[in-house]
Short mmCIF file of C-alpha atoms in Angstrom, two decimals:
data_model
loop_
_atom_site.label_atom_id
_atom_site.label_comp_id
_atom_site.label_asym_id
_atom_site.label_seq_id
_atom_site.Cartn_x
_atom_site.Cartn_y
_atom_site.Cartn_z
CA MET A 1401 1.72 42.76 -38.83
CA LEU A 1402 0.17 39.34 -38.25
CA ASN A 1403 -0.43 38.24 -34.72
CA ILE A 1404 0.35 34.52 -34.89
CA PRO A 1405 0.30 32.66 -31.58
CA PRO A 1406 3.41 30.64 -30.84
CA ALA A 1407 3.18 26.98 -31.72
CA SER A 1408 2.37 24.65 -28.87
CA PRO A 1409 5.31 22.53 -27.95
CA SER A 1410 4.79 19.00 -29.18
CA PRO A 1411 4.74 16.37 -26.46
CA ALA A 1412 8.02 14.69 -25.78
CA PRO A 1413 8.18 11.18 -27.18
CA ALA A 1414 7.69 8.44 -24.60
CA ALA A 1415 10.97 7.30 -23.11
CA ARG A 1416 11.82 3.81 -24.29
CA HIS A 1417 13.92 1.32 -22.42
CA ALA A 1418 16.70 -0.54 -24.19
CA GLU A 1419 14.30 -3.47 -24.64
CA GLY A 1420 11.84 -1.25 -26.54
CA VAL A 1421 8.83 -0.84 -24.21
CA SER A 1422 8.04 2.62 -22.87
CA ASN A 1423 6.88 3.39 -19.34
CA ASP A 1424 3.46 4.38 -20.72
CA GLU A 1425 3.11 1.16 -22.75
CA PHE A 1426 4.08 -0.96 -19.75
CA ARG A 1427 1.74 0.95 -17.41
CA ALA A 1428 -1.16 0.61 -19.90
CA ALA A 1429 -0.60 -3.13 -20.32
CA MET A 1430 -0.36 -3.78 -16.57
CA SER A 1431 -3.49 -1.72 -15.88
CA ARG A 1432 -5.43 -4.51 -17.63
CA LEU A 1433 -4.50 -6.88 -14.81
CA ALA A 1434 -7.18 -6.68 -12.12
CA ALA A 1435 -5.67 -6.57 -8.64
CA GLY A 1436 -7.06 -6.73 -5.14
CA VAL A 1437 -6.68 -3.64 -2.97
CA VAL A 1438 -5.17 -3.71 0.52
CA LEU A 1439 -4.22 -1.23 3.21
CA VAL A 1440 -0.71 -1.82 4.57
CA THR A 1441 -0.18 -0.41 8.07
CA ALA A 1442 2.69 -0.14 10.52
CA GLN A 1443 3.50 1.81 13.65
CA GLU A 1444 6.61 3.93 13.80
CA PRO A 1445 8.91 2.97 16.67
CA PRO A 1446 8.92 5.35 19.67
CA LEU A 1447 11.13 8.39 19.24
CA ASP A 1448 13.27 7.23 22.17
CA PRO A 1449 12.77 3.52 22.94
CA ASP A 1450 14.79 3.86 26.17
CA ASP A 1451 12.53 6.60 27.57
CA PRO A 1452 9.11 5.29 28.69
CA MET A 1453 7.81 8.89 28.73
CA ALA A 1454 8.81 9.56 25.10
CA PRO A 1455 5.92 9.87 22.66
CA GLY A 1456 5.01 6.73 20.75
CA GLY A 1457 5.45 6.51 17.03
CA GLU A 1458 2.75 7.49 14.57
CA ASP A 1459 0.57 4.98 12.73
CA VAL A 1460 1.19 4.91 8.98
CA GLY A 1461 -0.98 3.47 6.21
CA MET A 1462 -0.62 2.96 2.48
CA THR A 1463 -2.93 1.60 -0.22
CA ALA A 1464 -1.35 -1.18 -2.28
CA THR A 1465 -2.42 -3.29 -5.23
CA ALA A 1466 0.84 -5.20 -5.63
CA PHE A 1467 0.23 -7.71 -2.84
CA VAL A 1468 0.37 -11.49 -3.28
CA SER A 1469 0.66 -14.77 -1.43
CA VAL A 1470 4.13 -16.28 -1.84
CA SER A 1471 4.20 -19.50 0.17
CA LEU A 1472 1.95 -21.70 2.29
CA ASP A 1473 4.75 -23.34 4.29
CA PRO A 1474 5.92 -21.08 5.77
CA PRO A 1475 3.06 -18.62 5.25
CA LEU A 1476 4.61 -15.74 3.31
CA VAL A 1477 3.20 -12.71 1.50
CA LEU A 1478 4.84 -10.03 -0.64
CA VAL A 1479 4.05 -6.34 -0.99
CA SER A 1480 5.76 -4.03 -3.48
CA LEU A 1481 6.61 -0.55 -2.17
CA ARG A 1482 7.88 2.43 -4.14
CA GLU A 1483 11.53 2.85 -3.16
CA GLY A 1484 11.99 5.78 -0.81
CA SER A 1485 8.28 6.04 0.04
CA ARG A 1486 7.31 6.62 3.65
CA MET A 1487 6.18 2.99 4.04
CA ASP A 1488 9.37 1.68 2.42
CA ASP A 1489 11.48 3.75 4.82
CA LEU A 1490 9.38 2.68 7.81
CA LEU A 1491 9.48 -1.05 7.00
CA ALA A 1492 13.26 -0.80 6.62
CA GLU A 1493 13.40 -0.16 10.39
CA GLN A 1494 10.10 -1.63 11.66
CA PRO A 1495 9.82 -5.39 10.99
CA LEU A 1496 6.18 -5.71 12.12
CA TRP A 1497 3.32 -4.62 9.86
CA ALA A 1498 -0.22 -5.56 8.90
CA VAL A 1499 -2.50 -5.82 5.90
CA SER A 1500 -6.25 -5.23 5.72
CA VAL A 1501 -7.84 -6.72 2.58
CA LEU A 1502 -10.46 -4.15 1.54
CA PRO A 1503 -13.98 -5.01 0.41
CA ASP A 1504 -15.82 -3.03 -2.27
CA THR A 1505 -17.63 -1.08 0.49
CA GLN A 1506 -14.31 0.45 1.63
CA ARG A 1507 -13.31 2.21 -1.59
CA HIS A 1508 -13.09 5.49 0.36
CA ILE A 1509 -10.33 4.03 2.54
CA ALA A 1510 -8.29 3.01 -0.51
CA GLY A 1511 -8.61 6.50 -1.97
CA ARG A 1512 -7.77 8.18 1.31
CA PHE A 1513 -4.48 6.33 1.79
CA ALA A 1514 -3.46 6.57 -1.87
CA MET A 1515 -3.14 10.38 -1.66
CA LYS A 1516 0.37 11.64 -2.33
CA GLY A 1517 2.17 14.29 -0.36
CA ARG A 1518 0.29 13.94 2.91
CA VAL A 1519 2.22 14.85 6.03
CA SER A 1520 0.42 12.79 8.67
CA ASP A 1521 -1.86 9.77 8.68
CA ARG A 1522 -3.29 10.49 12.15
CA LEU A 1523 -6.35 12.29 10.76
CA LEU A 1524 -6.84 9.65 8.05
CA PHE A 1525 -7.27 6.95 10.71
CA ALA A 1526 -9.31 9.11 13.11
CA ASP A 1527 -12.83 8.24 11.89
CA LEU A 1528 -12.12 4.69 10.68
CA PRO A 1529 -13.20 1.75 12.82
CA HIS A 1530 -10.01 -0.09 13.68
CA GLU A 1531 -8.19 -2.03 16.35
CA ARG A 1532 -4.54 -2.58 17.11
CA GLY A 1533 -3.08 -5.93 16.11
CA GLU A 1534 -2.01 -8.02 19.08
CA VAL A 1535 1.08 -9.36 17.31
CA SER A 1536 2.22 -6.46 15.11
CA GLY A 1537 0.92 -3.45 17.01
CA ALA A 1538 -0.21 -2.09 13.62
CA LEU A 1539 -3.73 -0.81 13.04
CA LEU A 1540 -6.22 -3.27 11.52
CA ILE A 1541 -9.26 -1.83 9.79
CA THR A 1542 -12.50 -3.50 10.87
CA GLY A 1543 -15.11 -4.68 8.37
CA THR A 1544 -12.47 -5.98 5.96
CA LEU A 1545 -12.35 -9.29 4.08
CA ALA A 1546 -9.21 -10.37 5.96
CA ASN A 1547 -6.52 -9.03 8.29
CA LEU A 1548 -2.95 -10.30 8.32
CA GLU A 1549 -0.17 -9.45 10.75
CA CYS A 1550 3.33 -9.92 9.38
CA ARG A 1551 7.04 -9.78 10.17
CA THR A 1552 9.52 -8.88 7.45
CA GLU A 1553 11.63 -11.85 6.37
CA GLN A 1554 13.37 -10.32 3.37
CA ARG A 1555 13.65 -7.07 1.39
CA VAL A 1556 14.60 -7.19 -2.28
CA THR A 1557 15.36 -4.14 -4.41
CA ALA A 1558 13.61 -4.49 -7.78
CA GLY A 1559 14.00 -1.49 -10.08
CA ASP A 1560 12.30 1.51 -8.47
CA HIS A 1561 10.49 -0.64 -5.89
CA THR A 1562 11.29 -2.71 -2.80
CA LEU A 1563 9.69 -6.14 -2.54
CA VAL A 1564 8.96 -6.82 1.12
CA ILE A 1565 8.40 -10.47 1.93
CA GLY A 1566 6.66 -11.01 5.24
CA ARG A 1567 5.91 -14.07 7.34
CA VAL A 1568 2.25 -14.11 8.33
CA LEU A 1569 2.08 -14.33 12.14
CA ALA A 1570 -1.70 -14.01 12.49
CA ALA A 1571 -4.63 -14.10 10.05
CA ARG A 1572 -8.32 -13.40 10.54
CA THR A 1573 -11.19 -13.66 8.10
CA PRO A 1574 -14.25 -11.91 9.53
CA THR A 1575 -17.59 -13.14 8.29
CA GLY A 1576 -19.38 -11.03 5.73
CA ASP A 1577 -20.80 -11.07 2.24
CA ASP A 1578 -18.98 -8.07 0.73
CA GLY A 1579 -17.14 -8.56 -2.53
CA PRO A 1580 -13.50 -7.58 -3.06
CA LEU A 1581 -12.34 -4.11 -4.03
CA LEU A 1582 -10.42 -4.33 -7.30
CA HIS A 1583 -8.11 -2.00 -9.18
CA PHE A 1584 -8.50 -2.21 -12.98
CA ARG A 1585 -7.55 0.28 -15.72
CA GLY A 1586 -6.55 2.88 -13.15
CA LYS A 1587 -9.82 2.86 -11.20
CA TYR A 1588 -11.31 1.10 -8.22
CA ARG A 1589 -13.94 -1.44 -9.28
CA GLN A 1590 -16.12 -4.16 -7.84
CA LEU A 1591 -17.09 -7.57 -9.18
CA GLY A 1592 -20.29 -7.81 -11.17
#
């Protein structure tokens, strides 16, 4: 009797949308677009806002590459959040948030806050130099290229993401010579 191993299942064909492009084809094409990397932060509201003794809300952070300027007058920015993500749920109830534009020297921060399935961000912030934004109350990472504090103006559902448009309430650009942290072809990169 021959002992023939069972045939490996062939990979399922890539799902195609009605228009003809598959998720994999779209993802591969968009990975060729270099994008800046930011850390979006917000503070959860207190568990009981009416009780001054109730514990405060936790600080939450998320790495994002889909972040752009929208308007100069008024100053508006847009961040794209995966629908149902922790940050999407938080910004649905918390209108104040912040963005730290990461330099190439802070790649470790981008990787840390891009991890999926984490329960708490408290330990992720613990050893990072930061301060609390005066306007948003959100954590701002120090040593960044820029820090923005924002208030949500509009939320737009777009496919499997939520586009959050925020009015910039405060902006700082610390001095420094670091280059930007970029995301290109699925990896963090630097200029040069």
